[in-house]
Tab-separated table of N, CA and C in Angstrom:
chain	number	residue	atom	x	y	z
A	1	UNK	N	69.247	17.058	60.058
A	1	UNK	CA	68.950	16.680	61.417
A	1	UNK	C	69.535	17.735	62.351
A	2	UNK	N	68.976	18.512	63.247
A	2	UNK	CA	69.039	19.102	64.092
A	2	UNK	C	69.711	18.976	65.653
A	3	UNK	N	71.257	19.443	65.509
A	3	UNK	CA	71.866	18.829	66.907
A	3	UNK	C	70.943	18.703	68.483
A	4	UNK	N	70.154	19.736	68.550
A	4	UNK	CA	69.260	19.447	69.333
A	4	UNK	C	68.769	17.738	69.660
A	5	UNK	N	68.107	17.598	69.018
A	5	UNK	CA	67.194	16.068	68.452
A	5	UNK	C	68.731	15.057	68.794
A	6	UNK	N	69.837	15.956	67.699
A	6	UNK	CA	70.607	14.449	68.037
A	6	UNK	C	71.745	14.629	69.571
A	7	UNK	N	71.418	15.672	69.968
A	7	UNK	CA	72.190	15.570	71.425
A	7	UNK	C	71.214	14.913	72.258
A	8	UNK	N	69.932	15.251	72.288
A	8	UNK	CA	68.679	14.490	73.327
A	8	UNK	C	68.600	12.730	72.623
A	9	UNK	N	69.353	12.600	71.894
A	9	UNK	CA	69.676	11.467	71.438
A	9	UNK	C	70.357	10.592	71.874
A	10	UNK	N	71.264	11.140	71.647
A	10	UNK	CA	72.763	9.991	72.140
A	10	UNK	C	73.554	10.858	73.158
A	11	UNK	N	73.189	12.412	73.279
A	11	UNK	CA	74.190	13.099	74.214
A	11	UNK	C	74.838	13.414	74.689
A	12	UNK	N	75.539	13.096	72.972
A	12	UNK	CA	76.650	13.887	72.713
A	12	UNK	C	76.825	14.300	71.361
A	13	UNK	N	76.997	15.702	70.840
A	13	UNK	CA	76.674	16.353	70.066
A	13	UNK	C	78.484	15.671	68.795
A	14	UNK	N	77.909	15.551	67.904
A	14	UNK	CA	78.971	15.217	66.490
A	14	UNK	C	79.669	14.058	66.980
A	15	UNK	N	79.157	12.646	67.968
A	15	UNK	CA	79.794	11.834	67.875
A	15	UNK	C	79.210	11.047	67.074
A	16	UNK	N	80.291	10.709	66.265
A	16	UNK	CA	80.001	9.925	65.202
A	16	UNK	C	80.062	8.079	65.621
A	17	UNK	N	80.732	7.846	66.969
A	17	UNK	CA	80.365	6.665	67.448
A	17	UNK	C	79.455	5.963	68.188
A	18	UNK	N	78.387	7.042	68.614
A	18	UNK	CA	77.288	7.154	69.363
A	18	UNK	C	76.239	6.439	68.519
A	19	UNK	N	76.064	5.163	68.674
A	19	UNK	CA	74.495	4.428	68.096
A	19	UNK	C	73.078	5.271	68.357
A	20	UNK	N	72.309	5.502	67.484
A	20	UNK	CA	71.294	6.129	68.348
A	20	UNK	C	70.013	4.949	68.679
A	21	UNK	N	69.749	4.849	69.576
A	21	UNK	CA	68.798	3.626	70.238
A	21	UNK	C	67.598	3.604	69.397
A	22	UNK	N	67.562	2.083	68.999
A	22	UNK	CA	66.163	2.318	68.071
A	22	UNK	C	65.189	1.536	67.874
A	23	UNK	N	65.298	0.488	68.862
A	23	UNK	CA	64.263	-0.659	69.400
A	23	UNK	C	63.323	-0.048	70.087
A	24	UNK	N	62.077	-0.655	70.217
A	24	UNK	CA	61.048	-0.273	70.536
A	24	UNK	C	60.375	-1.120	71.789
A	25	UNK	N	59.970	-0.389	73.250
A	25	UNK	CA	60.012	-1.075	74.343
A	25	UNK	C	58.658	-1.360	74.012
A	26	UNK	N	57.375	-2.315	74.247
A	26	UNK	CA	56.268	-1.997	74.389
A	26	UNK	C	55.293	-2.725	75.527
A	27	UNK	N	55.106	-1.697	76.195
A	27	UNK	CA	55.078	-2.246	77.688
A	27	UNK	C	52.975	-2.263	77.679
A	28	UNK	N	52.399	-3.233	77.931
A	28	UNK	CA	51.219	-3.346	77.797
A	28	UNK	C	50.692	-4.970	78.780
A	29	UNK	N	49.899	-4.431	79.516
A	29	UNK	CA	49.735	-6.435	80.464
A	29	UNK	C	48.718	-7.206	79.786
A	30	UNK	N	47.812	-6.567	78.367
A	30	UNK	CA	47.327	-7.819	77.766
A	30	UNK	C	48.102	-8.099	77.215
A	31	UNK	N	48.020	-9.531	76.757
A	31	UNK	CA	49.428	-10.122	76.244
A	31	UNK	C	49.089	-10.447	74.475
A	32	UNK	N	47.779	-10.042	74.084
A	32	UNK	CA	47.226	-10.327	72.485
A	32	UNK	C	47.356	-8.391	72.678
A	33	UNK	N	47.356	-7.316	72.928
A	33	UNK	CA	47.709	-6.133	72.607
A	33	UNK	C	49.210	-6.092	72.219
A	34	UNK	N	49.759	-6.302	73.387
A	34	UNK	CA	51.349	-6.740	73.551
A	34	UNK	C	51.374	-7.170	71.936
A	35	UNK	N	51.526	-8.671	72.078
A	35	UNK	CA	52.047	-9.030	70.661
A	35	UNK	C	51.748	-8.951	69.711
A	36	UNK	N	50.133	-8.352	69.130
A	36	UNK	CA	49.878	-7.711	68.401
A	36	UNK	C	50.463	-6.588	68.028
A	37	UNK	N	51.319	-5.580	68.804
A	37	UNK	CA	51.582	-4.067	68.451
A	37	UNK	C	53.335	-4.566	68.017
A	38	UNK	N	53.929	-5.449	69.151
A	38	UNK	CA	54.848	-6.379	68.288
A	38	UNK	C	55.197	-7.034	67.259
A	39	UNK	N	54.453	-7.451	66.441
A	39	UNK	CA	54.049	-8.258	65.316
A	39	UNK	C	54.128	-7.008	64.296
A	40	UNK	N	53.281	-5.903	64.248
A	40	UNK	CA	52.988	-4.439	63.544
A	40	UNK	C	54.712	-3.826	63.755
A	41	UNK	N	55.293	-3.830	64.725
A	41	UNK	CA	56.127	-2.840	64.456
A	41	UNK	C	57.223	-3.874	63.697
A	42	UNK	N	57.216	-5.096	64.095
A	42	UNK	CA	58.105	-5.754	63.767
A	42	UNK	C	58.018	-5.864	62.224
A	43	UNK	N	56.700	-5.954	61.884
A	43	UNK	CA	56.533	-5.988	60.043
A	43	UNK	C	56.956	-5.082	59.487
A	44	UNK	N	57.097	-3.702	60.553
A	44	UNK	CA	57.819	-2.188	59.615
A	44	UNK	C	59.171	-2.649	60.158
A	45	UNK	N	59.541	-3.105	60.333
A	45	UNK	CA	61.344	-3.493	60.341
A	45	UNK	C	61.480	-2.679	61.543
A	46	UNK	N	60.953	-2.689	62.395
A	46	UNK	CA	61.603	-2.784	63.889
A	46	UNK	C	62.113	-3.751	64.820
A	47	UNK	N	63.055	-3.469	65.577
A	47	UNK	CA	62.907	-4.418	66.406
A	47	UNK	C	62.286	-3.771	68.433
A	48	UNK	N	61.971	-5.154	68.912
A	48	UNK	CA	61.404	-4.598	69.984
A	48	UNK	C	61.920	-5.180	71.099
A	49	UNK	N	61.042	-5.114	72.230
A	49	UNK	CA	61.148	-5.357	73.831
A	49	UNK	C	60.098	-5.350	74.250
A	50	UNK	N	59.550	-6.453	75.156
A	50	UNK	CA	58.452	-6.020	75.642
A	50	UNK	C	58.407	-6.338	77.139
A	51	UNK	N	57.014	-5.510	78.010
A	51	UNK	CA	57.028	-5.779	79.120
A	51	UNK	C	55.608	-5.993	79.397
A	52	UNK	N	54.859	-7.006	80.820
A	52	UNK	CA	53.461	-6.642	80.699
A	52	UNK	C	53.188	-5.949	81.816
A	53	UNK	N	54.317	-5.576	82.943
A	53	UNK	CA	53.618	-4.326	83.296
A	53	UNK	C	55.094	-3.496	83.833
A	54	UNK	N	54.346	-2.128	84.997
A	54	UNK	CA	55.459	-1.265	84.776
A	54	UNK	C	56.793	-1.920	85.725
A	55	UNK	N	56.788	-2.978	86.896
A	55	UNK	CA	58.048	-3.760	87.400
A	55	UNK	C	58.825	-4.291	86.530
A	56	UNK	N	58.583	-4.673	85.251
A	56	UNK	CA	58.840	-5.380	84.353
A	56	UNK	C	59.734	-4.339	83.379
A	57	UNK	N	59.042	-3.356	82.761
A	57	UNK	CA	59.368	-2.624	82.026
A	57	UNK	C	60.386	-1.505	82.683
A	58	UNK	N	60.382	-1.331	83.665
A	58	UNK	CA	61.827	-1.157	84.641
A	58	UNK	C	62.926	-1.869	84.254
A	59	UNK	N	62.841	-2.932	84.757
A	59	UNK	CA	63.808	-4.139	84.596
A	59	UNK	C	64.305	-4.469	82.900
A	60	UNK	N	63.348	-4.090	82.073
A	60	UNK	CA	64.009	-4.468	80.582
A	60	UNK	C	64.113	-3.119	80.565
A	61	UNK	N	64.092	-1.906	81.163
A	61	UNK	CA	65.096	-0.552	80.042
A	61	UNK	C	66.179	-0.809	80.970
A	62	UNK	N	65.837	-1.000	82.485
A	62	UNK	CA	67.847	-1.071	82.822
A	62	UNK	C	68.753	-1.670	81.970
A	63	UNK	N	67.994	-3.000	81.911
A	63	UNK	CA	69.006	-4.091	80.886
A	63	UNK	C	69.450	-3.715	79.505
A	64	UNK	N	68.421	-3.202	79.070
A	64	UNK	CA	69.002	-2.310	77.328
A	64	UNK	C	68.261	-0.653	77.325
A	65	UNK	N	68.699	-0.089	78.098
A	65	UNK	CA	68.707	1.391	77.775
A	65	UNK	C	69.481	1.998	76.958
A	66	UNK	N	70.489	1.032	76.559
A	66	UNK	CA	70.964	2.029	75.720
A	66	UNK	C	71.147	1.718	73.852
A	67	UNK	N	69.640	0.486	73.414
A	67	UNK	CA	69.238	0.505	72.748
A	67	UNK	C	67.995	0.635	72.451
A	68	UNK	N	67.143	1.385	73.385
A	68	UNK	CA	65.785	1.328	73.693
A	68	UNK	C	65.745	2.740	72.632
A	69	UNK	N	65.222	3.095	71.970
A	69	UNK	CA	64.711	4.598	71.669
A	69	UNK	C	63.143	5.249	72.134
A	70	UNK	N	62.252	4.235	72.159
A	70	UNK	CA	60.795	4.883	72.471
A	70	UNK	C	60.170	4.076	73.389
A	71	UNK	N	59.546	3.994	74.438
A	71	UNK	CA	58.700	3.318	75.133
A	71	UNK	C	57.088	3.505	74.452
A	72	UNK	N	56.219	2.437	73.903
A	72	UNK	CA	54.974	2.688	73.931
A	72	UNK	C	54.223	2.323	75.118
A	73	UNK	N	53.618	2.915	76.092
A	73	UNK	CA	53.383	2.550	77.604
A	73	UNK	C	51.610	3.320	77.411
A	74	UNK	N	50.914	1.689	77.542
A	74	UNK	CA	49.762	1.458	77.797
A	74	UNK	C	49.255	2.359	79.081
A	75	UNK	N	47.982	3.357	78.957
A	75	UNK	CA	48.034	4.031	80.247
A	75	UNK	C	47.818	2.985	81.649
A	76	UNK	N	46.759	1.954	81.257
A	76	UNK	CA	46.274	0.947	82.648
A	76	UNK	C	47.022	-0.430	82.475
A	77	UNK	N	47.865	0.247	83.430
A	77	UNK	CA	48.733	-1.654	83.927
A	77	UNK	C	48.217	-2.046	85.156
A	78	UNK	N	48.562	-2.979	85.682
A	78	UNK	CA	48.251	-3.499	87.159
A	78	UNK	C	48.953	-3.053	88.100
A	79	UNK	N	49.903	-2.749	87.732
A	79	UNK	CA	50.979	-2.466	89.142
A	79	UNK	C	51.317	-0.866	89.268
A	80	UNK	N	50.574	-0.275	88.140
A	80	UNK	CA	51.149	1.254	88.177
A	80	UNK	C	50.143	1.675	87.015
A	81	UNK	N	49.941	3.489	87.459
A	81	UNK	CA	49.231	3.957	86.063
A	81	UNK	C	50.602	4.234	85.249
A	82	UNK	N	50.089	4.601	83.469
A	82	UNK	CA	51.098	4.479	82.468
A	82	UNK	C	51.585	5.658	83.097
A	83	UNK	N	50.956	7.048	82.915
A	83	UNK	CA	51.710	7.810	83.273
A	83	UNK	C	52.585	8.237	84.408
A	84	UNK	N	52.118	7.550	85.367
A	84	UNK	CA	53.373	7.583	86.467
A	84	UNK	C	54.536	6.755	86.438
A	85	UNK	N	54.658	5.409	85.554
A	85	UNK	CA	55.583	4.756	84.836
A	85	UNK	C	56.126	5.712	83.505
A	86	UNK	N	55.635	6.774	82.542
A	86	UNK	CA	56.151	7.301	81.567
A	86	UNK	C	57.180	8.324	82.596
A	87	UNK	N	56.549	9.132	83.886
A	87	UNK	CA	57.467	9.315	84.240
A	87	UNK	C	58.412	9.112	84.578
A	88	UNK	N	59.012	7.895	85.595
A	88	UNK	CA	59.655	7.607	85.790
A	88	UNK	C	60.389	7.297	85.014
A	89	UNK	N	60.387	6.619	83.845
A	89	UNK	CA	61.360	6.564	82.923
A	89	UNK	C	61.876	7.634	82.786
A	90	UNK	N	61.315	8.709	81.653
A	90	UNK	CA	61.304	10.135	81.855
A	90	UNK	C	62.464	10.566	82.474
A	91	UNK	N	62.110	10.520	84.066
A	91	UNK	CA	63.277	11.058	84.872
A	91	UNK	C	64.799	10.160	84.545
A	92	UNK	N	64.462	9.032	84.640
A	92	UNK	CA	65.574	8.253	84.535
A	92	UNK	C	66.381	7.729	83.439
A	93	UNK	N	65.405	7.955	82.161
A	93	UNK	CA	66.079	7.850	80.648
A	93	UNK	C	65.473	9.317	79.989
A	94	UNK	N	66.247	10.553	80.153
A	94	UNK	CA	65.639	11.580	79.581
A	94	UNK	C	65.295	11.730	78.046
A	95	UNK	N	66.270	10.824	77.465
A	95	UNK	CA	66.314	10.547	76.034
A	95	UNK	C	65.485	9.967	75.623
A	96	UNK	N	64.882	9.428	76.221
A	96	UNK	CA	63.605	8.036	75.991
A	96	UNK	C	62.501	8.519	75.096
A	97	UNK	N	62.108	8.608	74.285
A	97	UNK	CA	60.766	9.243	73.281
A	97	UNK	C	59.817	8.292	74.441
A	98	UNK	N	58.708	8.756	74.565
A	98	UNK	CA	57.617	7.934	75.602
A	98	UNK	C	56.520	8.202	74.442
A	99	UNK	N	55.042	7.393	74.381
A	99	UNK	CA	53.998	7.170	73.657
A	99	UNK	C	52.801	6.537	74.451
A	100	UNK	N	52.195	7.493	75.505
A	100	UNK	CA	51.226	7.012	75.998
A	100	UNK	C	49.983	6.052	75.159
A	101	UNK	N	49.390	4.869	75.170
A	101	UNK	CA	48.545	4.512	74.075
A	101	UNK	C	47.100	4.302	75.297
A	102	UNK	N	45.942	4.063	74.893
A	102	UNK	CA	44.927	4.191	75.779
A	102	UNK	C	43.680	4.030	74.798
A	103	UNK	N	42.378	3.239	74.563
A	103	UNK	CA	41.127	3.545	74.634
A	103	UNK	C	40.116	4.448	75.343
A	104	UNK	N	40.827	4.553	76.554
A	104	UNK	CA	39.835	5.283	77.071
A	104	UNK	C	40.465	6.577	78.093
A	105	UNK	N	41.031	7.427	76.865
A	105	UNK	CA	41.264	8.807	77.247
A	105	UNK	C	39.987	9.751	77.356
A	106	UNK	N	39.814	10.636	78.264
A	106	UNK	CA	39.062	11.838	77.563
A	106	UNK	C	39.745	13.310	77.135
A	107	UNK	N	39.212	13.733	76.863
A	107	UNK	CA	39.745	14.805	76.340
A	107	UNK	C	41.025	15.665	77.174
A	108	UNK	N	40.481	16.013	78.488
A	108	UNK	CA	41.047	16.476	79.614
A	108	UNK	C	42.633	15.323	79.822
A	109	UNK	N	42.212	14.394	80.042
A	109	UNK	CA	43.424	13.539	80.451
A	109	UNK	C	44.485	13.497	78.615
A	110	UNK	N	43.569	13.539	77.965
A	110	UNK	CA	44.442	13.994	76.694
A	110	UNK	C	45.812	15.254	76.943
A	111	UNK	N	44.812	16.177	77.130
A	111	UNK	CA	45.591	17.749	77.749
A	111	UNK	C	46.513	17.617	78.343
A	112	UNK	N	46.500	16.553	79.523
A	112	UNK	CA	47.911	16.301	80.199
A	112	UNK	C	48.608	15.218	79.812
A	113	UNK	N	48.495	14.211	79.109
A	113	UNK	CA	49.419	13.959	78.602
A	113	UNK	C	50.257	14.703	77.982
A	114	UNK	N	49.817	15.448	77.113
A	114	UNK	CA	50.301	16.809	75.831
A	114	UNK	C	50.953	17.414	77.202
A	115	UNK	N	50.600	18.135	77.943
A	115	UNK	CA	51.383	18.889	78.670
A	115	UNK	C	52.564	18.759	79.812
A	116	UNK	N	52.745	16.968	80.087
A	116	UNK	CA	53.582	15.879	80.243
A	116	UNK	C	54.725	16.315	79.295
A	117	UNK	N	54.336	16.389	77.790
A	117	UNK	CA	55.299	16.133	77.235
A	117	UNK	C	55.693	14.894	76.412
A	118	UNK	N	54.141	13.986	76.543
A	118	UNK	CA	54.304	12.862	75.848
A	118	UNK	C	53.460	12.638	74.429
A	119	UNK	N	53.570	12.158	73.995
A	119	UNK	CA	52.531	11.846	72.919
A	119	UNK	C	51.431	10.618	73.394
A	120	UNK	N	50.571	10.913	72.514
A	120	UNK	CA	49.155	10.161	72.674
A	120	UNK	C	49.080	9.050	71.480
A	121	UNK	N	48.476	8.276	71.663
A	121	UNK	CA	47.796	7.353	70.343
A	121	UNK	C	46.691	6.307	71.041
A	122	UNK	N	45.663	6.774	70.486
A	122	UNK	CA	44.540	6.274	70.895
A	122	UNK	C	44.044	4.971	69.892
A	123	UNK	N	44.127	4.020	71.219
A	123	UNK	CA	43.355	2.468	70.683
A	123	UNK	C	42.202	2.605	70.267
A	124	UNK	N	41.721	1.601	69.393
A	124	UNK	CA	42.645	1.018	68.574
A	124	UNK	C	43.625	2.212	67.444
A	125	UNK	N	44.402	1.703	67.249
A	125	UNK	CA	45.269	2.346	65.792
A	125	UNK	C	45.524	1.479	65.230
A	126	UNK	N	45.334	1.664	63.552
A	126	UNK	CA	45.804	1.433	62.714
A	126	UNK	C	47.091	1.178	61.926
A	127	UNK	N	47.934	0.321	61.270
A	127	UNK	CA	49.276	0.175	61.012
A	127	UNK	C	49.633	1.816	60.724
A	128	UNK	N	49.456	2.176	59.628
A	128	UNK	CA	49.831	3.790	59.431
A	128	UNK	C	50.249	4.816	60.471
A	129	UNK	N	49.196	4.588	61.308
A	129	UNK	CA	49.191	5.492	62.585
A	129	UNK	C	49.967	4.952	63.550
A	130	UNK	N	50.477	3.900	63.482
A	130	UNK	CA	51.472	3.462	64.551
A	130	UNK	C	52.889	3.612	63.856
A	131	UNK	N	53.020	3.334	62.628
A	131	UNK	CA	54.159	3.707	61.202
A	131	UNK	C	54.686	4.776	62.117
A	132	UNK	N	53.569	5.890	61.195
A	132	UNK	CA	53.712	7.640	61.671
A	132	UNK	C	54.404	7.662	63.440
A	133	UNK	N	53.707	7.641	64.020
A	133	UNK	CA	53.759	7.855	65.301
A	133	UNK	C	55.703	7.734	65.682
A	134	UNK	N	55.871	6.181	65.456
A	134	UNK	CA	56.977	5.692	65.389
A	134	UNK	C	58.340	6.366	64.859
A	135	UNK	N	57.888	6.589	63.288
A	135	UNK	CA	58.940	6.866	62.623
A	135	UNK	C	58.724	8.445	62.799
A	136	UNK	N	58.272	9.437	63.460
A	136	UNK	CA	58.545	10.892	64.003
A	136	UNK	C	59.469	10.579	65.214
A	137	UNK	N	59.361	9.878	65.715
A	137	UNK	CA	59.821	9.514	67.472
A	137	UNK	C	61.362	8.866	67.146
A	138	UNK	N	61.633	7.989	66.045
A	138	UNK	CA	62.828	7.501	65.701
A	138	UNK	C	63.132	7.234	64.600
A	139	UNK	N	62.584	7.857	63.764
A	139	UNK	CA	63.259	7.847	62.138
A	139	UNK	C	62.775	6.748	61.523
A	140	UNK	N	63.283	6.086	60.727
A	140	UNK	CA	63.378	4.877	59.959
A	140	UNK	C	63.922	3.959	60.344
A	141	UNK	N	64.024	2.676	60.449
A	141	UNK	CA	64.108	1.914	60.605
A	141	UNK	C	65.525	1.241	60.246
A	142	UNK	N	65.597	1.523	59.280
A	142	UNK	CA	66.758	1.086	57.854
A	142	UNK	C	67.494	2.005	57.654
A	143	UNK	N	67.267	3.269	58.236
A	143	UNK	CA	68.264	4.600	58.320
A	143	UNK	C	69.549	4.014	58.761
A	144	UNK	N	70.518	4.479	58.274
A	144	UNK	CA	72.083	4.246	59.229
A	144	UNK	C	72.336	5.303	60.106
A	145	UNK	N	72.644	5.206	61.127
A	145	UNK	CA	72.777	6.079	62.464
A	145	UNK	C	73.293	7.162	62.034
A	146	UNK	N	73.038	8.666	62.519
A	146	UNK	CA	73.740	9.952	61.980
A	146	UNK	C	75.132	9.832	62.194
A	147	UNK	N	76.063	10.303	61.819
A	147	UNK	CA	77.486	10.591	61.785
A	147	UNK	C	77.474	12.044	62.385
C-alpha cells in the first residue's frame, strides 16, 4: 500500500491508530435504488449510510465523516445536481472517494466527470461491477485497517 493512498486516507502518514473509513454513504432520492444498492453492498460485507437527497447527505457525512470512506452520489436529486453535491463534499471531505452513478450520462458529461476527478458507474450495474468499483475505492471489506 502506497503512503500516498494511505495519507489521502486517514492523513496521517504511519499512524497506526488512524481507522481508515469504510462505510459506504449512498445518497440516491428513489428509495427502491437507494435500498437496493444497500442491500448489494451490504451482501459484500459492507456497511452503509444512506441519504435521499443532497440536504440530507450533508447532514449524514457531518455526523460520521470520519467513518464514511466513499460516497455513491446519484447524478439527479431534487434539491441539487450529483455533481455539484460530489463537489462539495470534495471540498469539504478531501479524503472522501466520490462515485458518480447515472443512467443517463452521455459521453461528454462522462468526460467531466473523469476530469472532476470522480469515477463513473453507469445504471443499471451489476453486483460485480459495483464489487469492483467499491473494493478499488476502499479495499475489502474484511481487510484489517493498515498499520
Amino acid at each position: 500500500m502506497s503512503s500516498s493512498w494511505y495519507e489521502r486516507l486517514v492523513g496521517v502518514a504511519g499512524s497506526g491508530a488512524a481507522k481508515v473509513p469504510r462505510e459506504v454513504l449512498v445518497i440516491d432520492d428513489h428509495a427502491e435504488a437507494r435500498e437496493m444498492i444497500v442491500a448489494l453492498l451490504t451482501r459484500l460485507g459492507w456497511k452503509t449510510l444512506q441519504a435521499a437527497d443532497g440536504a440530507e447527505a450533508v447532514s449524514v457525512m457531518k455526523a460520521n465523516h470520519a467513518v464514511i470512506g466513499l460516497a455513491l452520489v446519484d447524478v439527479i436529486l431534487p434539491d441539487t445536481d450529483g455533481m455539484s453535491l460530489a463537489r462539495q463534499l470534495r471540498d469539504q471531505y478531501p479524503r472522501l472517494a466520490i462515485v458518480l452513478l447515472s443512467g443517463q450520462l452521455n459521453d461528454e458529461s462522462r468526460w467531466i466527470v473523469s476530469d472532476e476527478g470522480f469515477r463513473f458507474l453507469p445504471k443499471p450495474f451489476s453486483l460485480p461491477q459495483l464489487r469492483d468499483v467499491v473494493a478499488e475505492m476502499l479495499g475489502d471489506p474484511d481487510a484489517p485497517d493498515p498499520v
